[in-house]
C-alpha cells in the first residue's frame, strides 16, 4: 500500500511541476522601422528574472486590424513557453498569457512566424 501511495504522490507532484503556459509580450516593432528588440532580448529578460524559458518564437496576432502608417505598432509578439508556476513573475515583467489572445467568436488568435531581421 505504501508503494502505491508513494507512486501516486510522485506522479501527481511531477504532473504539477511540468505544467507549462505560453506567455507573450508585444515585440515593440513599428511599421517602416527595423525591430528594436529581438527574441533573444525577450528571452534574456525572462531568464535574468529567474524564469526558465522552455521554448521561444516570434508570432503575430491574427484576426485584428491595425492602421497602416509608418510609426504605428505592428501585431508582432514574442511568444515563450514557461512553467505555469512562473507566470506571476512573468506578468510582473509585462508578459501576458497567450491564451488571452484567442477568441473564437471574434476570430482572433496568434500564429508563429519567422523572426524579423534586425537589419
Short mmCIF file of N, CA and C in Angstrom, two decimals:
data_model
loop_
_atom_site.label_atom_id
_atom_site.label_comp_id
_atom_site.label_asym_id
_atom_site.label_seq_id
_atom_site.Cartn_x
_atom_site.Cartn_y
_atom_site.Cartn_z
N UNK A 1 0.82 -1.20 0.00
CA UNK A 1 0.00 0.00 0.00
C UNK A 1 0.86 1.26 0.00
N UNK A 2 1.96 1.24 0.79
CA UNK A 2 2.83 2.40 0.85
C UNK A 2 3.46 2.69 -0.52
N UNK A 3 3.82 1.65 -1.26
CA UNK A 3 4.42 1.83 -2.57
C UNK A 3 3.43 2.49 -3.53
N UNK A 4 2.18 2.07 -3.49
CA UNK A 4 1.15 2.66 -4.34
C UNK A 4 0.95 4.13 -4.00
N UNK A 5 0.87 4.45 -2.73
CA UNK A 5 0.69 5.84 -2.30
C UNK A 5 1.88 6.70 -2.71
N UNK A 6 3.09 6.18 -2.53
CA UNK A 6 4.29 6.91 -2.90
C UNK A 6 4.34 7.15 -4.40
N UNK A 7 4.01 6.13 -5.18
CA UNK A 7 4.00 6.26 -6.64
C UNK A 7 2.98 7.30 -7.07
N UNK A 8 1.78 7.26 -6.51
CA UNK A 8 0.75 8.23 -6.85
C UNK A 8 1.18 9.64 -6.48
N UNK A 9 1.80 9.79 -5.33
CA UNK A 9 2.27 11.11 -4.90
C UNK A 9 3.34 11.64 -5.84
N UNK A 10 4.28 10.78 -6.23
CA UNK A 10 5.33 11.20 -7.16
C UNK A 10 4.76 11.58 -8.52
N UNK A 11 3.80 10.83 -9.00
CA UNK A 11 3.18 11.15 -10.29
C UNK A 11 2.44 12.48 -10.24
N UNK A 12 1.70 12.70 -9.17
CA UNK A 12 0.98 13.96 -9.02
C UNK A 12 1.94 15.14 -8.89
N UNK A 13 3.00 14.97 -8.13
CA UNK A 13 3.99 16.02 -7.97
C UNK A 13 4.66 16.34 -9.30
N UNK A 14 5.02 15.32 -10.06
CA UNK A 14 5.65 15.52 -11.35
C UNK A 14 4.70 16.22 -12.31
N UNK A 15 3.43 15.81 -12.32
CA UNK A 15 2.45 16.43 -13.21
C UNK A 15 2.28 17.90 -12.89
N UNK A 16 2.29 18.26 -11.64
CA UNK A 16 2.10 19.65 -11.25
C UNK A 16 3.31 20.51 -11.61
N UNK A 17 4.50 19.96 -11.52
CA UNK A 17 5.69 20.77 -11.77
C UNK A 17 6.01 20.90 -13.25
N UNK A 18 5.38 20.08 -14.10
CA UNK A 18 5.71 20.16 -15.52
C UNK A 18 4.64 20.87 -16.34
N UNK A 19 3.65 21.44 -15.70
CA UNK A 19 2.64 22.19 -16.44
C UNK A 19 3.29 23.45 -17.00
N UNK A 20 2.97 23.74 -18.25
CA UNK A 20 3.56 24.92 -18.89
C UNK A 20 2.47 25.83 -19.43
N UNK A 21 2.86 27.07 -19.66
CA UNK A 21 1.97 28.09 -20.18
C UNK A 21 2.73 28.91 -21.22
N UNK A 22 2.04 29.30 -22.27
CA UNK A 22 2.64 30.20 -23.25
C UNK A 22 2.32 31.63 -22.82
N UNK A 23 3.34 32.46 -22.81
CA UNK A 23 3.18 33.88 -22.49
C UNK A 23 3.68 34.69 -23.67
N UNK A 24 3.29 35.95 -23.71
CA UNK A 24 3.72 36.80 -24.82
C UNK A 24 3.87 38.25 -24.35
N UNK A 25 4.57 38.98 -25.19
CA UNK A 25 4.71 40.43 -25.00
C UNK A 25 4.86 41.03 -26.39
N UNK A 26 4.20 42.17 -26.67
CA UNK A 26 4.41 42.81 -27.97
C UNK A 26 5.90 43.03 -28.21
N UNK A 27 6.33 42.84 -29.46
CA UNK A 27 7.76 42.96 -29.75
C UNK A 27 8.22 44.41 -29.91
N UNK A 28 7.29 45.35 -29.90
CA UNK A 28 7.65 46.77 -29.94
C UNK A 28 7.99 47.30 -31.32
N UNK A 29 7.88 46.46 -32.34
CA UNK A 29 8.21 46.89 -33.70
C UNK A 29 7.20 47.90 -34.21
N UNK A 30 7.70 48.91 -34.88
CA UNK A 30 6.87 49.93 -35.52
C UNK A 30 6.94 49.73 -37.03
N UNK A 31 5.86 50.01 -37.72
CA UNK A 31 5.84 49.88 -39.17
C UNK A 31 6.89 50.79 -39.80
N UNK A 32 7.52 50.30 -40.86
CA UNK A 32 8.55 51.01 -41.64
C UNK A 32 9.86 51.19 -40.87
N UNK A 33 10.01 50.52 -39.74
CA UNK A 33 11.22 50.65 -38.94
C UNK A 33 11.76 49.26 -38.60
N UNK A 34 13.07 49.15 -38.44
CA UNK A 34 13.63 47.85 -38.05
C UNK A 34 13.22 47.51 -36.60
N UNK A 35 13.23 46.23 -36.27
CA UNK A 35 12.87 45.82 -34.90
C UNK A 35 13.80 46.48 -33.87
N UNK A 36 13.22 46.83 -32.74
CA UNK A 36 14.02 47.45 -31.68
C UNK A 36 14.41 46.45 -30.60
N UNK A 37 13.66 45.35 -30.50
CA UNK A 37 14.01 44.28 -29.57
C UNK A 37 13.97 42.96 -30.33
N UNK A 38 14.77 42.03 -29.89
CA UNK A 38 14.82 40.73 -30.53
C UNK A 38 14.21 39.68 -29.61
N UNK A 39 13.99 38.51 -30.17
CA UNK A 39 13.50 37.40 -29.37
C UNK A 39 14.52 37.04 -28.29
N UNK A 40 15.79 37.17 -28.62
CA UNK A 40 16.85 36.92 -27.64
C UNK A 40 16.76 37.90 -26.48
N UNK A 41 16.50 39.18 -26.78
CA UNK A 41 16.33 40.18 -25.72
C UNK A 41 15.19 39.78 -24.78
N UNK A 42 14.08 39.36 -25.37
CA UNK A 42 12.91 38.98 -24.58
C UNK A 42 13.20 37.75 -23.72
N UNK A 43 13.87 36.78 -24.30
CA UNK A 43 14.24 35.57 -23.55
C UNK A 43 15.18 35.92 -22.40
N UNK A 44 16.16 36.79 -22.67
CA UNK A 44 17.11 37.20 -21.64
C UNK A 44 16.41 37.91 -20.49
N UNK A 45 15.43 38.74 -20.79
CA UNK A 45 14.66 39.42 -19.74
C UNK A 45 14.05 38.41 -18.79
N UNK A 46 13.48 37.36 -19.35
CA UNK A 46 12.85 36.33 -18.52
C UNK A 46 13.87 35.53 -17.73
N UNK A 47 14.94 35.10 -18.38
CA UNK A 47 15.92 34.27 -17.68
C UNK A 47 16.65 35.06 -16.59
N UNK A 48 16.89 36.34 -16.83
CA UNK A 48 17.52 37.19 -15.82
C UNK A 48 16.64 37.30 -14.57
N UNK A 49 15.33 37.21 -14.78
CA UNK A 49 14.39 37.26 -13.66
C UNK A 49 14.21 35.90 -12.99
N UNK A 50 14.98 34.91 -13.43
CA UNK A 50 14.91 33.59 -12.81
C UNK A 50 13.84 32.68 -13.40
N UNK A 51 13.36 33.01 -14.58
CA UNK A 51 12.32 32.22 -15.23
C UNK A 51 12.98 31.32 -16.28
N UNK A 52 12.77 30.03 -16.17
CA UNK A 52 13.31 29.08 -17.14
C UNK A 52 12.43 29.10 -18.39
N UNK A 53 12.99 29.49 -19.52
CA UNK A 53 12.25 29.54 -20.78
C UNK A 53 12.46 28.22 -21.50
N UNK A 54 11.37 27.51 -21.77
CA UNK A 54 11.44 26.20 -22.40
C UNK A 54 11.51 26.32 -23.92
N UNK A 55 10.71 27.19 -24.51
CA UNK A 55 10.75 27.46 -25.95
C UNK A 55 10.44 28.93 -26.18
N UNK A 56 10.93 29.45 -27.31
CA UNK A 56 10.67 30.84 -27.69
C UNK A 56 10.49 30.93 -29.19
N UNK A 57 9.60 31.79 -29.63
CA UNK A 57 9.40 32.01 -31.05
C UNK A 57 8.76 33.37 -31.27
N UNK A 58 8.92 33.87 -32.48
CA UNK A 58 8.21 35.07 -32.87
C UNK A 58 6.82 34.67 -33.33
N UNK A 59 5.87 35.56 -33.16
CA UNK A 59 4.49 35.28 -33.56
C UNK A 59 3.82 36.60 -33.94
N UNK A 60 2.65 36.48 -34.50
CA UNK A 60 1.85 37.66 -34.81
C UNK A 60 0.41 37.39 -34.39
N UNK A 61 -0.24 38.43 -33.93
CA UNK A 61 -1.65 38.31 -33.58
C UNK A 61 -2.45 38.23 -34.88
N UNK A 62 -3.51 37.44 -34.87
CA UNK A 62 -4.33 37.27 -36.06
C UNK A 62 -5.76 37.73 -35.78
N UNK A 63 -6.46 38.05 -36.87
CA UNK A 63 -7.87 38.43 -36.76
C UNK A 63 -8.07 39.85 -36.28
N UNK A 64 -7.01 40.66 -36.31
CA UNK A 64 -7.09 42.06 -35.87
C UNK A 64 -6.57 42.96 -36.98
N UNK A 65 -7.08 44.15 -37.01
CA UNK A 65 -6.60 45.13 -37.99
C UNK A 65 -5.79 46.20 -37.27
N UNK A 66 -4.80 46.73 -37.96
CA UNK A 66 -4.05 47.86 -37.44
C UNK A 66 -4.00 48.93 -38.51
N UNK A 67 -3.88 50.16 -38.10
CA UNK A 67 -3.74 51.26 -39.04
C UNK A 67 -2.42 51.09 -39.79
N UNK A 68 -2.44 51.32 -41.09
CA UNK A 68 -1.23 51.17 -41.89
C UNK A 68 -0.61 52.55 -42.09
N UNK A 69 0.39 52.83 -41.26
CA UNK A 69 1.10 54.11 -41.35
C UNK A 69 2.46 53.93 -40.68
N UNK A 70 3.48 54.48 -41.28
CA UNK A 70 4.81 54.36 -40.70
C UNK A 70 4.81 54.90 -39.27
N UNK A 71 5.42 54.14 -38.38
CA UNK A 71 5.49 54.53 -36.98
C UNK A 71 4.42 53.90 -36.11
N UNK A 72 3.38 53.34 -36.74
CA UNK A 72 2.32 52.67 -35.97
C UNK A 72 2.82 51.29 -35.54
N UNK A 73 2.31 50.77 -34.43
CA UNK A 73 2.74 49.45 -33.97
C UNK A 73 2.28 48.34 -34.91
N UNK A 74 3.01 47.24 -34.86
CA UNK A 74 2.62 46.04 -35.61
C UNK A 74 1.93 45.07 -34.64
N UNK A 75 1.55 43.93 -35.15
CA UNK A 75 0.92 42.90 -34.31
C UNK A 75 1.92 41.83 -33.89
N UNK A 76 3.21 42.12 -34.04
CA UNK A 76 4.25 41.16 -33.69
C UNK A 76 4.37 40.97 -32.19
N UNK A 77 4.60 39.73 -31.79
CA UNK A 77 4.79 39.41 -30.37
C UNK A 77 5.94 38.43 -30.21
N UNK A 78 6.49 38.40 -29.02
CA UNK A 78 7.46 37.37 -28.63
C UNK A 78 6.70 36.38 -27.76
N UNK A 79 6.76 35.11 -28.16
CA UNK A 79 5.99 34.05 -27.51
C UNK A 79 6.96 33.08 -26.83
N UNK A 80 6.71 32.81 -25.56
CA UNK A 80 7.59 31.92 -24.78
C UNK A 80 6.75 30.89 -24.04
N UNK A 81 7.32 29.70 -23.89
CA UNK A 81 6.71 28.67 -23.07
C UNK A 81 7.51 28.58 -21.78
N UNK A 82 6.81 28.72 -20.65
CA UNK A 82 7.45 28.67 -19.34
C UNK A 82 6.63 27.77 -18.42
N UNK A 83 7.20 27.46 -17.26
CA UNK A 83 6.44 26.72 -16.26
C UNK A 83 5.28 27.59 -15.79
N UNK A 84 4.14 26.98 -15.61
CA UNK A 84 2.95 27.71 -15.16
C UNK A 84 3.21 28.40 -13.82
N UNK A 85 4.02 27.81 -12.99
CA UNK A 85 4.32 28.41 -11.68
C UNK A 85 5.09 29.73 -11.81
N UNK A 86 5.72 29.99 -12.98
CA UNK A 86 6.47 31.23 -13.19
C UNK A 86 5.64 32.35 -13.82
N UNK A 87 4.38 32.07 -14.14
CA UNK A 87 3.54 33.08 -14.79
C UNK A 87 3.42 34.37 -13.97
N UNK A 88 3.20 34.31 -12.66
CA UNK A 88 3.12 35.57 -11.89
C UNK A 88 4.38 36.44 -12.04
N UNK A 89 5.56 35.80 -12.03
CA UNK A 89 6.81 36.55 -12.21
C UNK A 89 6.84 37.21 -13.59
N UNK A 90 6.43 36.46 -14.61
CA UNK A 90 6.43 36.98 -15.98
C UNK A 90 5.44 38.14 -16.12
N UNK A 91 4.31 38.05 -15.46
CA UNK A 91 3.32 39.14 -15.52
C UNK A 91 3.88 40.42 -14.91
N UNK A 92 4.69 40.29 -13.87
CA UNK A 92 5.31 41.48 -13.28
C UNK A 92 6.28 42.14 -14.25
N UNK A 93 6.76 41.38 -15.24
CA UNK A 93 7.66 41.93 -16.27
C UNK A 93 6.90 42.43 -17.50
N UNK A 94 5.58 42.37 -17.46
CA UNK A 94 4.76 42.88 -18.56
C UNK A 94 4.29 41.84 -19.56
N UNK A 95 4.52 40.57 -19.29
CA UNK A 95 4.06 39.50 -20.17
C UNK A 95 2.64 39.11 -19.80
N UNK A 96 1.91 38.55 -20.77
CA UNK A 96 0.55 38.08 -20.54
C UNK A 96 0.43 36.65 -21.03
N UNK A 97 -0.59 35.96 -20.59
CA UNK A 97 -0.83 34.59 -21.03
C UNK A 97 -1.39 34.61 -22.46
N UNK A 98 -0.79 33.80 -23.32
CA UNK A 98 -1.15 33.81 -24.74
C UNK A 98 -2.57 33.34 -25.00
N UNK A 99 -3.12 32.51 -24.13
CA UNK A 99 -4.49 32.05 -24.36
C UNK A 99 -5.48 33.21 -24.33
N UNK A 100 -5.09 34.33 -23.73
CA UNK A 100 -5.97 35.52 -23.71
C UNK A 100 -6.12 36.14 -25.10
N UNK A 101 -5.23 35.83 -26.02
CA UNK A 101 -5.32 36.36 -27.38
C UNK A 101 -6.34 35.61 -28.22
N UNK A 102 -6.71 34.42 -27.79
CA UNK A 102 -7.59 33.56 -28.58
C UNK A 102 -9.05 33.79 -28.21
N UNK A 103 -9.84 34.18 -29.21
CA UNK A 103 -11.28 34.35 -29.03
C UNK A 103 -11.95 33.84 -30.30
N UNK A 104 -12.47 32.64 -30.26
CA UNK A 104 -13.07 32.03 -31.45
C UNK A 104 -14.24 32.83 -31.98
N UNK A 105 -15.04 33.43 -31.10
CA UNK A 105 -16.19 34.22 -31.55
C UNK A 105 -15.77 35.44 -32.36
N UNK A 106 -14.67 36.05 -31.98
CA UNK A 106 -14.16 37.24 -32.69
C UNK A 106 -13.18 36.87 -33.80
N UNK A 107 -12.75 35.62 -33.81
CA UNK A 107 -11.80 35.17 -34.83
C UNK A 107 -10.37 35.65 -34.59
N UNK A 108 -10.03 35.91 -33.33
CA UNK A 108 -8.68 36.38 -33.02
C UNK A 108 -7.83 35.25 -32.45
N UNK A 109 -6.54 35.41 -32.58
CA UNK A 109 -5.61 34.42 -32.07
C UNK A 109 -4.20 34.86 -32.37
N UNK A 110 -3.32 33.89 -32.61
CA UNK A 110 -1.94 34.19 -32.97
C UNK A 110 -1.36 33.03 -33.74
N UNK A 111 -0.32 33.30 -34.51
CA UNK A 111 0.38 32.24 -35.22
C UNK A 111 1.87 32.54 -35.21
N UNK A 112 2.66 31.49 -35.19
CA UNK A 112 4.11 31.68 -35.17
C UNK A 112 4.58 32.11 -36.55
N UNK A 113 5.64 32.91 -36.56
CA UNK A 113 6.23 33.42 -37.79
C UNK A 113 7.75 33.36 -37.67
N UNK A 114 8.41 33.58 -38.77
CA UNK A 114 9.86 33.71 -38.73
C UNK A 114 10.19 35.08 -38.13
N UNK A 115 11.17 35.13 -37.26
CA UNK A 115 11.54 36.39 -36.63
C UNK A 115 12.07 37.37 -37.67
N UNK A 116 11.67 38.66 -37.55
CA UNK A 116 12.18 39.67 -38.48
C UNK A 116 13.68 39.87 -38.31
N UNK A 117 14.33 40.22 -39.40
CA UNK A 117 15.75 40.52 -39.39
C UNK A 117 15.98 41.94 -38.87
N UNK A 118 16.86 42.14 -37.90
CA UNK A 118 17.10 43.49 -37.38
C UNK A 118 18.05 44.30 -38.24
N UNK A 119 17.90 44.26 -39.53
CA UNK A 119 18.76 44.97 -40.50
C UNK A 119 19.78 45.81 -39.82
#
